[in-house]
Amino acid sequence: MVPDKQAEEAIVSRNINESDEEINNNKSKFSFKSFLWHGGSVYDAWFSCASNQVAQVLLTLPYSFSQMGIVSGVIFQIFYGILGSWTAYLISALYVEYRTRKEKDNVSFKNHIIQWFEVLDGLLGSYWKAIGLAFNCTFLLFGSVIQLIACASNIYYINDRLDKRTWTYIFGACCATTVFIPSYHNYRIWSFLGLGMTTYTAWYMTIASFVHGQVEGVTHSAPTKAVLYFTGATNILYTFGGHAVTVEIMHAMWKPRKFKSIYFLATLYVFTLTIPSATAVYWAFGDQLLTHANAFSLLPHSRFRDTAVILMLTHQFITFGFACTPLYFVWEKVIGVHNTTSIFTRALARLPVVIPIWFLAIIFPFFGPINSAVGALLVSFTVYIIPALAHMLTYRTASARENAAEKLPFFVRSWTGMYIVNIFVVLWVFIVGFGFGGWASMTNFIKQVASFGLFAKCYQCKPEPEKH
């Protein structure tokens, strides 16, 4: 019986570490189309993770520093970066566990893309599936909303002849074209270009701030108020909580088991972009950032700034697709078209997903504050608390721990250590991220609604000249 069991495990391991036949054919038969379109390597996954982390939030981190101060801002970035990498590892371990169990039962995933809620369902049951589906979909919905808001906010600093609400209408139509991108296999070139775009923008922000120098009478008073401090902290929580799409990225890999450390390596690169740029902009403009959530609004107009704006617009289109794609998959499964091979059929079926995103971006156009609210209320559970709880419950029995598909990481020597780390993550994020962060971010969000109103035509725009 032992040889049979070993043979079975070998087959399952091979299934997880190898691509489907169709993907292998695309990999082996090189063509220009496959080079640009069919991505599934560890490098593709790294680019996807890094590109997905540093979208429009790059422009709001100086705003967070003006609320928290430089020291707290840097410490929280490193802390939440490590925490986010840990829970991404937990999600990857649970994915491998789920897929291993299913493939032992001869379940094929050739035409099916595994998602996080399905992992929870397979490992913990329908109750957890419902929780995972609700939080993940709501987070991705508002993540997509934030990208539309960011597009309108950014283009306004190049062309202010149209208000931000009108620009939101325009970019909503542009972003709707992401319905034609089938899956994360097909984001290879976009992920590569997206990371290049944010790299340029981050270093432009850093260099432009130092070249500009400090504004006259600059002050750096943060931190001054608890509500501002925890609002800034939850924006950083949101920054490193981009792995609501981790399972989909893993499933697009030829060898998903190699994902383990990819998110952490991507985070290390992201640190080289976020910490210098946020520090430099806050050093140059100080407390002015408290009323300018978008760093572009303070940086001097130049062709370099316009280039950065255009690149960020393009990247936000890519990130919109990243956030929306899991929603597309869920909707396809609901209406029964997920297994079709027709791109046009799937694209047509996906369009209803874009409409509520478009509408919500018009209602809540608050660039900056909405990031913190989403971070506290949704990211805290979706990205940190639920994965840690799910991991502890999946391996709560001795037999589950003994037969775990993924062994313990080299730096944690026992399951007791795993539980200690996971309990810390749950308690910290629930108390500090959801508790204090939720109170602070919602207080700030409600203040913006009271000041500007829902359906604000042009949030934080320059005042119109008085008519005489």
CSV table of C-alpha atoms in Angstrom, one decimal:
chain,number,residue,atom,x,y,z
A,1,MET,CA,0.0,0.0,0.0
A,2,VAL,CA,2.9,2.4,0.7
A,3,PRO,CA,4.2,2.4,-2.9
A,4,ASP,CA,0.7,3.0,-4.1
A,5,LYS,CA,0.3,6.0,-1.8
A,6,GLN,CA,3.7,7.3,-2.8
A,7,ALA,CA,2.8,7.0,-6.5
A,8,GLU,CA,-0.5,8.8,-5.9
A,9,GLU,CA,1.3,11.7,-4.2
A,10,ALA,CA,3.9,11.8,-6.9
A,11,ILE,CA,1.1,12.2,-9.5
A,12,VAL,CA,-0.6,15.0,-7.5
A,13,SER,CA,2.7,16.8,-7.0
A,14,ARG,CA,3.4,16.6,-10.7
A,15,ASN,CA,0.0,17.9,-11.6
A,16,ILE,CA,0.5,21.0,-9.3
A,17,ASN,CA,4.0,21.7,-10.5
A,18,GLU,CA,3.3,21.3,-14.2
A,19,SER,CA,1.0,23.3,-16.4
A,20,ASP,CA,-2.0,22.1,-18.2
A,21,GLU,CA,-1.2,20.6,-21.6
A,22,GLU,CA,-2.5,23.6,-23.5
A,23,ILE,CA,-0.3,26.0,-21.5
A,24,ASN,CA,2.8,23.7,-21.9
A,25,ASN,CA,2.2,23.8,-25.7
A,26,ASN,CA,2.2,27.6,-25.6
A,27,LYS,CA,5.3,27.6,-23.5
A,28,SER,CA,7.3,25.2,-25.7
A,29,LYS,CA,6.2,26.6,-29.1
A,30,PHE,CA,7.7,30.1,-28.9
A,31,SER,CA,6.0,32.8,-30.9
A,32,PHE,CA,5.8,36.6,-30.5
A,33,LYS,CA,2.1,36.2,-29.4
A,34,SER,CA,3.0,33.6,-26.7
A,35,PHE,CA,5.9,35.8,-25.5
A,36,LEU,CA,3.5,38.7,-24.9
A,37,TRP,CA,0.3,36.9,-24.0
A,38,HIS,CA,0.9,33.6,-22.3
A,39,GLY,CA,2.6,34.1,-19.0
A,40,GLY,CA,3.0,31.6,-16.2
A,41,SER,CA,6.6,31.7,-15.0
A,42,VAL,CA,7.8,32.8,-11.5
A,43,TYR,CA,8.9,36.0,-13.2
A,44,ASP,CA,5.4,36.7,-14.5
A,45,ALA,CA,4.0,36.1,-11.0
A,46,TRP,CA,6.6,38.4,-9.4
A,47,PHE,CA,5.8,41.2,-11.9
A,48,SER,CA,2.1,40.6,-11.3
A,49,CYS,CA,2.5,40.9,-7.5
A,50,ALA,CA,4.8,43.9,-7.5
A,51,SER,CA,2.8,45.7,-10.2
A,52,ASN,CA,-0.5,45.1,-8.3
A,53,GLN,CA,0.9,46.5,-5.0
A,54,VAL,CA,2.1,49.9,-6.2
A,55,ALA,CA,-0.8,51.3,-8.2
A,56,GLN,CA,-2.5,54.6,-7.3
A,57,VAL,CA,-1.6,54.1,-3.6
A,58,LEU,CA,1.9,55.3,-4.5
A,59,LEU,CA,0.4,58.8,-4.9
A,60,THR,CA,-1.4,58.7,-1.5
A,61,LEU,CA,1.5,57.5,0.7
A,62,PRO,CA,2.9,61.1,1.1
A,63,TYR,CA,-0.6,62.0,2.4
A,64,SER,CA,-0.3,59.1,4.9
A,65,PHE,CA,3.1,60.4,6.0
A,66,SER,CA,1.6,63.9,6.6
A,67,GLN,CA,-0.8,62.2,9.0
A,68,MET,CA,1.7,59.9,10.7
A,69,GLY,CA,5.1,61.4,10.4
A,70,ILE,CA,8.1,59.9,8.6
A,71,VAL,CA,9.3,57.6,11.3
A,72,SER,CA,5.9,56.0,11.8
A,73,GLY,CA,5.2,55.9,8.1
A,74,VAL,CA,8.4,53.9,7.4
A,75,ILE,CA,8.0,51.6,10.3
A,76,PHE,CA,4.4,50.8,9.4
A,77,GLN,CA,5.4,50.2,5.7
A,78,ILE,CA,8.0,47.6,6.7
A,79,PHE,CA,5.7,46.0,9.3
A,80,TYR,CA,2.6,45.7,7.1
A,81,GLY,CA,4.9,44.6,4.2
A,82,ILE,CA,6.1,41.7,6.3
A,83,LEU,CA,2.6,40.9,7.6
A,84,GLY,CA,1.2,41.0,4.1
A,85,SER,CA,3.9,38.7,2.8
A,86,TRP,CA,3.2,36.2,5.6
A,87,THR,CA,-0.5,36.0,4.9
A,88,ALA,CA,0.2,35.7,1.1
A,89,TYR,CA,2.3,32.7,2.1
A,90,LEU,CA,-0.6,31.3,4.1
A,91,ILE,CA,-2.9,31.7,1.1
A,92,SER,CA,-0.5,29.9,-1.2
A,93,ALA,CA,-0.2,27.0,1.3
A,94,LEU,CA,-3.9,26.6,1.5
A,95,TYR,CA,-4.2,26.7,-2.3
A,96,VAL,CA,-1.7,23.9,-2.6
A,97,GLU,CA,-3.5,21.9,0.1
A,98,TYR,CA,-6.9,22.4,-1.6
A,99,ARG,CA,-5.6,21.5,-5.1
A,100,THR,CA,-3.7,18.4,-3.7
A,101,ARG,CA,-6.8,17.0,-2.1
A,102,LYS,CA,-8.9,17.7,-5.2
A,103,GLU,CA,-6.5,16.1,-7.6
A,104,LYS,CA,-6.3,13.0,-5.4
A,105,ASP,CA,-10.0,12.7,-6.2
A,106,ASN,CA,-9.2,13.0,-10.0
A,107,VAL,CA,-10.7,16.5,-10.2
A,108,SER,CA,-9.3,18.4,-13.3
A,109,PHE,CA,-8.8,22.2,-13.4
A,110,LYS,CA,-8.0,22.3,-17.1
A,111,ASN,CA,-10.9,24.7,-17.9
A,112,HIS,CA,-11.5,26.0,-14.4
A,113,ILE,CA,-9.7,28.8,-12.6
A,114,ILE,CA,-9.5,28.2,-8.8
A,115,GLN,CA,-10.5,31.1,-6.6
A,116,TRP,CA,-10.0,31.9,-2.9
A,117,PHE,CA,-13.6,31.3,-1.9
A,118,GLU,CA,-13.4,27.8,-3.5
A,119,VAL,CA,-10.3,27.0,-1.5
A,120,LEU,CA,-12.2,28.0,1.7
A,121,ASP,CA,-15.2,26.0,0.6
A,122,GLY,CA,-13.1,22.9,-0.1
A,123,LEU,CA,-11.1,23.1,3.2
A,124,LEU,CA,-13.5,24.5,5.7
A,125,GLY,CA,-17.1,24.3,4.2
A,126,SER,CA,-19.8,26.5,2.8
A,127,TYR,CA,-19.9,29.0,5.7
A,128,TRP,CA,-16.3,30.0,5.1
A,129,LYS,CA,-17.0,30.1,1.4
A,130,ALA,CA,-19.7,32.7,1.9
A,131,ILE,CA,-17.5,34.8,4.2
A,132,GLY,CA,-14.6,34.6,1.7
A,133,LEU,CA,-16.8,35.4,-1.3
A,134,ALA,CA,-18.4,38.4,0.4
A,135,PHE,CA,-15.3,40.0,1.7
A,136,ASN,CA,-13.2,39.3,-1.4
A,137,CYS,CA,-15.7,40.4,-3.9
A,138,THR,CA,-16.5,43.6,-2.0
A,139,PHE,CA,-12.8,44.4,-1.6
A,140,LEU,CA,-12.2,43.9,-5.3
A,141,LEU,CA,-15.2,45.9,-6.2
A,142,PHE,CA,-14.0,48.9,-4.3
A,143,GLY,CA,-10.5,48.3,-5.4
A,144,SER,CA,-11.7,48.7,-8.9
A,145,VAL,CA,-13.7,51.8,-7.9
A,146,ILE,CA,-10.5,53.3,-6.5
A,147,GLN,CA,-8.7,52.9,-9.8
A,148,LEU,CA,-11.4,54.8,-11.6
A,149,ILE,CA,-11.3,57.6,-9.1
A,150,ALA,CA,-7.5,57.7,-9.4
A,151,CYS,CA,-7.7,57.9,-13.2
A,152,ALA,CA,-10.0,60.9,-13.0
A,153,SER,CA,-7.9,62.6,-10.3
A,154,ASN,CA,-4.6,62.2,-12.2
A,155,ILE,CA,-5.7,63.3,-15.7
A,156,TYR,CA,-7.2,66.4,-14.2
A,157,TYR,CA,-3.6,67.6,-13.5
A,158,ILE,CA,-2.9,67.5,-17.2
A,159,ASN,CA,-6.2,68.7,-18.5
A,160,ASP,CA,-8.5,70.6,-16.1
A,161,ARG,CA,-10.9,71.8,-18.8
A,162,LEU,CA,-13.1,68.8,-17.8
A,163,ASP,CA,-14.0,68.2,-14.2
A,164,LYS,CA,-13.1,64.9,-12.5
A,165,ARG,CA,-16.6,63.5,-12.7
A,166,THR,CA,-16.6,63.8,-16.4
A,167,TRP,CA,-13.2,62.2,-16.6
A,168,THR,CA,-14.6,59.3,-14.5
A,169,TYR,CA,-17.3,58.7,-17.1
A,170,ILE,CA,-14.6,58.6,-19.9
A,171,PHE,CA,-12.2,56.3,-18.0
A,172,GLY,CA,-15.0,54.0,-17.0
A,173,ALA,CA,-15.7,53.3,-20.6
A,174,CYS,CA,-12.0,52.8,-21.3
A,175,CYS,CA,-11.5,50.4,-18.4
A,176,ALA,CA,-14.5,48.4,-19.5
A,177,THR,CA,-12.3,47.0,-22.3
A,178,THR,CA,-10.6,44.8,-19.8
A,179,VAL,CA,-13.5,42.4,-20.2
A,180,PHE,CA,-11.5,41.1,-23.3
A,181,ILE,CA,-8.5,39.9,-21.3
A,182,PRO,CA,-9.3,36.2,-20.4
A,183,SER,CA,-7.1,35.6,-17.4
A,184,TYR,CA,-3.9,36.3,-15.5
A,185,HIS,CA,-2.0,34.2,-18.1
A,186,ASN,CA,-2.6,37.1,-20.5
A,187,TYR,CA,-1.2,39.9,-18.3
A,188,ARG,CA,2.5,39.1,-19.0
A,189,ILE,CA,3.4,42.2,-20.9
A,190,TRP,CA,1.0,44.4,-19.0
A,191,SER,CA,2.5,43.4,-15.6
A,192,PHE,CA,6.0,44.1,-16.9
A,193,LEU,CA,5.1,47.5,-18.3
A,194,GLY,CA,3.0,48.4,-15.3
A,195,LEU,CA,5.9,47.9,-12.9
A,196,GLY,CA,8.1,50.0,-15.2
A,197,MET,CA,5.5,52.8,-15.1
A,198,THR,CA,5.3,52.9,-11.3
A,199,THR,CA,9.1,52.7,-11.0
A,200,TYR,CA,9.4,55.8,-13.2
A,201,THR,CA,6.7,57.6,-11.2
A,202,ALA,CA,8.2,56.8,-7.8
A,203,TRP,CA,11.6,58.0,-8.8
A,204,TYR,CA,10.2,61.1,-10.5
A,205,MET,CA,8.3,61.9,-7.3
A,206,THR,CA,11.6,61.5,-5.3
A,207,ILE,CA,13.9,63.4,-7.6
A,208,ALA,CA,11.3,66.2,-8.4
A,209,SER,CA,10.7,66.8,-4.7
A,210,PHE,CA,14.4,67.2,-3.9
A,211,VAL,CA,15.0,69.4,-7.0
A,212,HIS,CA,12.0,71.6,-6.0
A,213,GLY,CA,13.1,71.8,-2.4
A,214,GLN,CA,11.1,72.6,0.6
A,215,VAL,CA,8.2,75.1,0.2
A,216,GLU,CA,8.5,78.3,2.1
A,217,GLY,CA,7.5,78.0,5.7
A,218,VAL,CA,7.2,74.2,5.4
A,219,THR,CA,6.0,72.4,8.6
A,220,HIS,CA,6.1,68.8,9.5
A,221,SER,CA,3.7,68.6,12.5
A,222,ALA,CA,2.6,64.9,12.2
A,223,PRO,CA,1.5,63.1,14.2
A,224,THR,CA,-1.0,65.4,15.8
A,225,LYS,CA,-4.4,63.6,16.0
A,226,ALA,CA,-5.2,60.0,16.6
A,227,VAL,CA,-7.9,60.0,13.8
A,228,LEU,CA,-5.3,61.2,11.3
A,229,TYR,CA,-2.6,58.8,12.6
A,230,PHE,CA,-4.8,55.7,12.2
A,231,THR,CA,-6.2,56.9,8.9
A,232,GLY,CA,-2.7,57.0,7.5
A,233,ALA,CA,-1.9,53.6,9.0
A,234,THR,CA,-4.9,51.9,7.4
A,235,ASN,CA,-3.9,53.4,4.0
A,236,ILE,CA,-0.5,51.6,4.4
A,237,LEU,CA,-2.4,48.5,5.5
A,238,TYR,CA,-4.2,48.8,2.1
A,239,THR,CA,-0.9,49.3,0.3
A,240,PHE,CA,0.5,45.9,1.2
A,241,GLY,CA,-2.9,44.1,1.0
A,242,GLY,CA,-2.9,43.6,-2.7
A,243,HIS,CA,-3.2,39.8,-2.6
A,244,ALA,CA,-6.9,39.4,-2.9
A,245,VAL,CA,-5.9,38.0,-6.3
A,246,THR,CA,-3.1,35.7,-5.0
A,247,VAL,CA,-5.0,32.5,-5.8
A,248,GLU,CA,-5.7,33.5,-9.3
A,249,ILE,CA,-2.1,34.5,-9.9
A,250,MET,CA,-0.9,31.2,-8.5
A,251,HIS,CA,-3.3,29.3,-10.7
A,252,ALA,CA,-2.0,31.0,-13.7
A,253,MET,CA,1.5,29.8,-12.9
A,254,TRP,CA,3.0,26.7,-14.6
A,255,LYS,CA,4.5,25.7,-11.2
A,256,PRO,CA,2.3,27.1,-8.4
A,257,ARG,CA,4.4,25.6,-5.6
A,258,LYS,CA,7.1,28.1,-6.5
A,259,PHE,CA,4.9,31.0,-5.4
A,260,LYS,CA,6.0,30.7,-1.7
A,261,SER,CA,8.4,33.6,-1.5
A,262,ILE,CA,7.4,35.6,-4.6
A,263,TYR,CA,5.1,38.0,-2.8
A,264,PHE,CA,7.9,38.8,-0.2
A,265,LEU,CA,10.5,39.4,-2.9
A,266,ALA,CA,8.0,41.7,-4.7
A,267,THR,CA,7.4,43.6,-1.4
A,268,LEU,CA,11.1,44.2,-1.0
A,269,TYR,CA,11.2,45.8,-4.4
A,270,VAL,CA,8.1,47.9,-3.6
A,271,PHE,CA,9.9,49.3,-0.5
A,272,THR,CA,12.5,50.8,-2.9
A,273,LEU,CA,9.7,52.8,-4.5
A,274,THR,CA,7.3,53.7,-1.7
A,275,ILE,CA,9.7,54.7,1.1
A,276,PRO,CA,11.9,57.1,-0.8
A,277,SER,CA,9.0,58.8,-2.8
A,278,ALA,CA,6.7,59.2,0.2
A,279,THR,CA,9.6,60.6,2.4
A,280,ALA,CA,10.8,63.0,-0.3
A,281,VAL,CA,7.4,64.5,-1.1
A,282,TYR,CA,6.5,64.9,2.6
A,283,TRP,CA,10.0,66.5,3.2
A,284,ALA,CA,9.3,69.0,0.4
A,285,PHE,CA,5.6,69.9,1.1
A,286,GLY,CA,5.0,68.9,4.7
A,287,ASP,CA,1.5,69.7,6.1
A,288,GLN,CA,0.2,70.9,2.7
A,289,LEU,CA,-0.4,67.2,1.9
A,290,LEU,CA,-3.1,67.1,4.5
A,291,THR,CA,-5.4,68.8,2.0
A,292,HIS,CA,-3.8,67.3,-1.1
A,293,ALA,CA,-4.3,63.5,-1.1
A,294,ASN,CA,-2.8,63.2,-4.6
A,295,ALA,CA,0.9,64.0,-4.7
A,296,PHE,CA,0.6,65.2,-8.3
A,297,SER,CA,-1.4,68.1,-7.1
A,298,LEU,CA,1.6,69.7,-5.4
A,299,LEU,CA,4.5,68.6,-7.6
A,300,PRO,CA,5.5,71.4,-10.1
A,301,HIS,CA,4.1,71.2,-13.7
A,302,SER,CA,6.7,69.8,-16.1
A,303,ARG,CA,7.0,67.4,-19.0
A,304,PHE,CA,8.4,64.8,-16.5
A,305,ARG,CA,5.3,65.2,-14.3
A,306,ASP,CA,3.0,64.9,-17.4
A,307,THR,CA,4.8,61.7,-18.4
A,308,ALA,CA,4.4,60.3,-14.9
A,309,VAL,CA,0.6,61.1,-15.0
A,310,ILE,CA,0.2,59.4,-18.3
A,311,LEU,CA,2.2,56.3,-17.2
A,312,MET,CA,0.1,56.1,-14.0
A,313,LEU,CA,-3.1,56.4,-16.0
A,314,THR,CA,-2.0,53.4,-18.1
A,315,HIS,CA,-1.0,51.5,-15.0
A,316,GLN,CA,-4.3,52.1,-13.3
A,317,PHE,CA,-6.1,50.7,-16.4
A,318,ILE,CA,-4.0,47.6,-15.9
A,319,THR,CA,-4.7,47.5,-12.2
A,320,PHE,CA,-8.4,47.9,-12.8
A,321,GLY,CA,-8.2,44.7,-14.9
A,322,PHE,CA,-6.2,43.0,-12.1
A,323,ALA,CA,-8.9,43.8,-9.5
A,324,CYS,CA,-11.8,43.1,-11.8
A,325,THR,CA,-10.7,39.8,-13.3
A,326,PRO,CA,-11.6,37.7,-10.2
A,327,LEU,CA,-15.0,39.4,-10.2
A,328,TYR,CA,-15.4,38.5,-13.9
A,329,PHE,CA,-14.6,34.9,-13.0
A,330,VAL,CA,-17.2,34.8,-10.2
A,331,TRP,CA,-19.9,36.3,-12.4
A,332,GLU,CA,-19.1,33.9,-15.2
A,333,LYS,CA,-19.5,31.0,-12.8
A,334,VAL,CA,-22.8,32.4,-11.6
A,335,ILE,CA,-24.3,32.7,-15.1
A,336,GLY,CA,-22.7,29.5,-16.4
A,337,VAL,CA,-20.2,30.7,-19.1
A,338,HIS,CA,-16.9,30.2,-17.3
A,339,ASN,CA,-15.9,27.1,-19.3
A,340,THR,CA,-16.6,28.7,-22.7
A,341,THR,CA,-13.6,29.2,-25.0
A,342,SER,CA,-15.1,32.2,-26.8
A,343,ILE,CA,-13.5,35.4,-25.7
A,344,PHE,CA,-16.4,37.5,-27.1
A,345,THR,CA,-19.0,35.5,-25.2
A,346,ARG,CA,-17.1,35.9,-21.9
A,347,ALA,CA,-16.5,39.6,-22.6
A,348,LEU,CA,-20.2,40.3,-23.3
A,349,ALA,CA,-21.1,38.4,-20.1
A,350,ARG,CA,-18.6,40.4,-18.0
A,351,LEU,CA,-19.9,43.9,-18.9
A,352,PRO,CA,-22.6,44.0,-16.1
A,353,VAL,CA,-19.8,43.8,-13.6
A,354,VAL,CA,-18.3,47.1,-14.7
A,355,ILE,CA,-21.6,49.1,-14.3
A,356,PRO,CA,-21.8,49.2,-10.5
A,357,ILE,CA,-18.1,50.0,-10.3
A,358,TRP,CA,-18.6,53.0,-12.6
A,359,PHE,CA,-21.6,54.1,-10.5
A,360,LEU,CA,-19.8,53.9,-7.2
A,361,ALA,CA,-16.8,55.9,-8.5
A,362,ILE,CA,-19.2,58.7,-9.3
A,363,ILE,CA,-20.8,58.6,-5.8
A,364,PHE,CA,-17.6,58.4,-3.7
A,365,PRO,CA,-14.9,60.3,-5.6
A,366,PHE,CA,-12.7,60.8,-2.5
A,367,PHE,CA,-9.2,60.1,-3.6
A,368,GLY,CA,-7.1,59.1,-0.5
A,369,PRO,CA,-9.8,58.8,2.3
A,370,ILE,CA,-11.5,55.9,0.4
A,371,ASN,CA,-8.3,53.9,0.4
A,372,SER,CA,-8.1,54.0,4.2
A,373,ALA,CA,-11.8,53.1,4.6
A,374,VAL,CA,-11.4,50.1,2.3
A,375,GLY,CA,-8.2,49.1,4.1
A,376,ALA,CA,-9.8,49.1,7.5
A,377,LEU,CA,-13.1,47.5,6.7
A,378,LEU,CA,-12.3,45.1,3.9
A,379,VAL,CA,-8.5,44.5,3.5
A,380,SER,CA,-8.1,43.8,7.2
A,381,PHE,CA,-10.4,40.8,7.0
A,382,THR,CA,-9.9,39.7,3.3
A,383,VAL,CA,-6.1,39.8,3.3
A,384,TYR,CA,-5.0,39.3,6.9
A,385,ILE,CA,-7.6,37.9,9.4
A,386,ILE,CA,-9.4,35.4,7.2
A,387,PRO,CA,-6.3,33.7,5.8
A,388,ALA,CA,-4.7,33.4,9.3
A,389,LEU,CA,-7.9,31.9,10.8
A,390,ALA,CA,-8.4,29.6,7.8
A,391,HIS,CA,-4.8,28.3,8.1
A,392,MET,CA,-5.2,27.6,11.8
A,393,LEU,CA,-8.6,25.8,11.4
A,394,THR,CA,-7.4,23.8,8.3
A,395,TYR,CA,-4.5,22.3,10.4
A,396,ARG,CA,-6.2,22.1,13.7
A,397,THR,CA,-6.0,18.3,13.9
A,398,ALA,CA,-2.8,16.3,14.2
A,399,SER,CA,-3.6,14.2,11.1
A,400,ALA,CA,-4.0,17.4,9.0
A,401,ARG,CA,-0.7,18.7,10.2
A,402,GLU,CA,1.0,15.4,9.6
A,403,ASN,CA,-0.3,15.1,6.0
A,404,ALA,CA,0.0,18.8,5.1
A,405,ALA,CA,0.8,19.3,1.4
A,406,GLU,CA,3.2,22.1,2.3
A,407,LYS,CA,5.8,21.7,5.0
A,408,LEU,CA,6.5,24.4,7.5
A,409,PRO,CA,8.7,27.3,6.4
A,410,PHE,CA,12.4,27.0,7.4
A,411,PHE,CA,12.2,30.0,9.8
A,412,VAL,CA,9.2,28.5,11.8
A,413,ARG,CA,10.3,25.3,13.5
A,414,SER,CA,7.0,24.1,14.9
A,415,TRP,CA,3.2,24.2,14.4
A,416,THR,CA,3.1,26.0,17.8
A,417,GLY,CA,5.2,28.8,16.2
A,418,MET,CA,2.8,29.0,13.3
A,419,TYR,CA,-0.2,29.4,15.6
A,420,ILE,CA,1.6,32.0,17.7
A,421,VAL,CA,2.3,34.1,14.5
A,422,ASN,CA,-1.2,33.7,13.1
A,423,ILE,CA,-2.9,34.6,16.4
A,424,PHE,CA,-0.7,37.7,16.6
A,425,VAL,CA,-1.8,38.7,13.0
A,426,VAL,CA,-5.4,38.2,13.8
A,427,LEU,CA,-5.3,40.2,17.1
A,428,TRP,CA,-3.2,43.0,15.7
A,429,VAL,CA,-5.1,43.6,12.6
A,430,PHE,CA,-8.5,43.3,14.3
A,431,ILE,CA,-7.7,45.7,17.1
A,432,VAL,CA,-5.4,48.2,15.3
A,433,GLY,CA,-6.4,47.8,11.6
A,434,PHE,CA,-10.1,47.2,11.9
A,435,GLY,CA,-10.8,48.7,15.3
A,436,PHE,CA,-8.8,51.9,15.5
A,437,GLY,CA,-8.3,52.1,11.7
A,438,GLY,CA,-12.0,51.6,11.1
A,439,TRP,CA,-13.0,54.4,13.5
A,440,ALA,CA,-10.4,56.8,12.1
A,441,SER,CA,-10.9,56.1,8.4
A,442,MET,CA,-14.7,56.3,8.7
A,443,THR,CA,-14.6,59.5,10.7
A,444,ASN,CA,-12.4,61.0,8.0
A,445,PHE,CA,-14.5,59.6,5.2
A,446,ILE,CA,-17.7,61.0,6.7
A,447,LYS,CA,-16.0,64.4,7.1
A,448,GLN,CA,-15.2,64.3,3.3
A,449,VAL,CA,-18.9,63.5,2.5
A,450,ALA,CA,-20.0,66.3,4.7
A,451,SER,CA,-17.6,68.8,3.1
A,452,PHE,CA,-18.0,67.8,-0.6
A,453,GLY,CA,-21.2,65.8,-0.7
A,454,LEU,CA,-22.0,62.6,-2.6
A,455,PHE,CA,-21.5,62.8,-6.4
A,456,ALA,CA,-18.9,65.5,-5.9
A,457,LYS,CA,-18.2,67.1,-9.3
A,458,CYS,CA,-14.6,67.8,-8.6
A,459,TYR,CA,-13.0,66.6,-5.3
A,460,GLN,CA,-10.1,68.7,-4.1
A,461,CYS,CA,-10.0,70.7,-7.4
A,462,LYS,CA,-8.7,74.2,-7.6
A,463,PRO,CA,-11.4,76.8,-6.8
A,464,GLU,CA,-13.2,78.4,-9.7
A,465,PRO,CA,-12.5,82.1,-10.2
A,466,GLU,CA,-15.1,84.4,-8.7
A,467,LYS,CA,-17.6,86.0,-11.1
A,468,HIS,CA,-18.0,89.8,-10.8
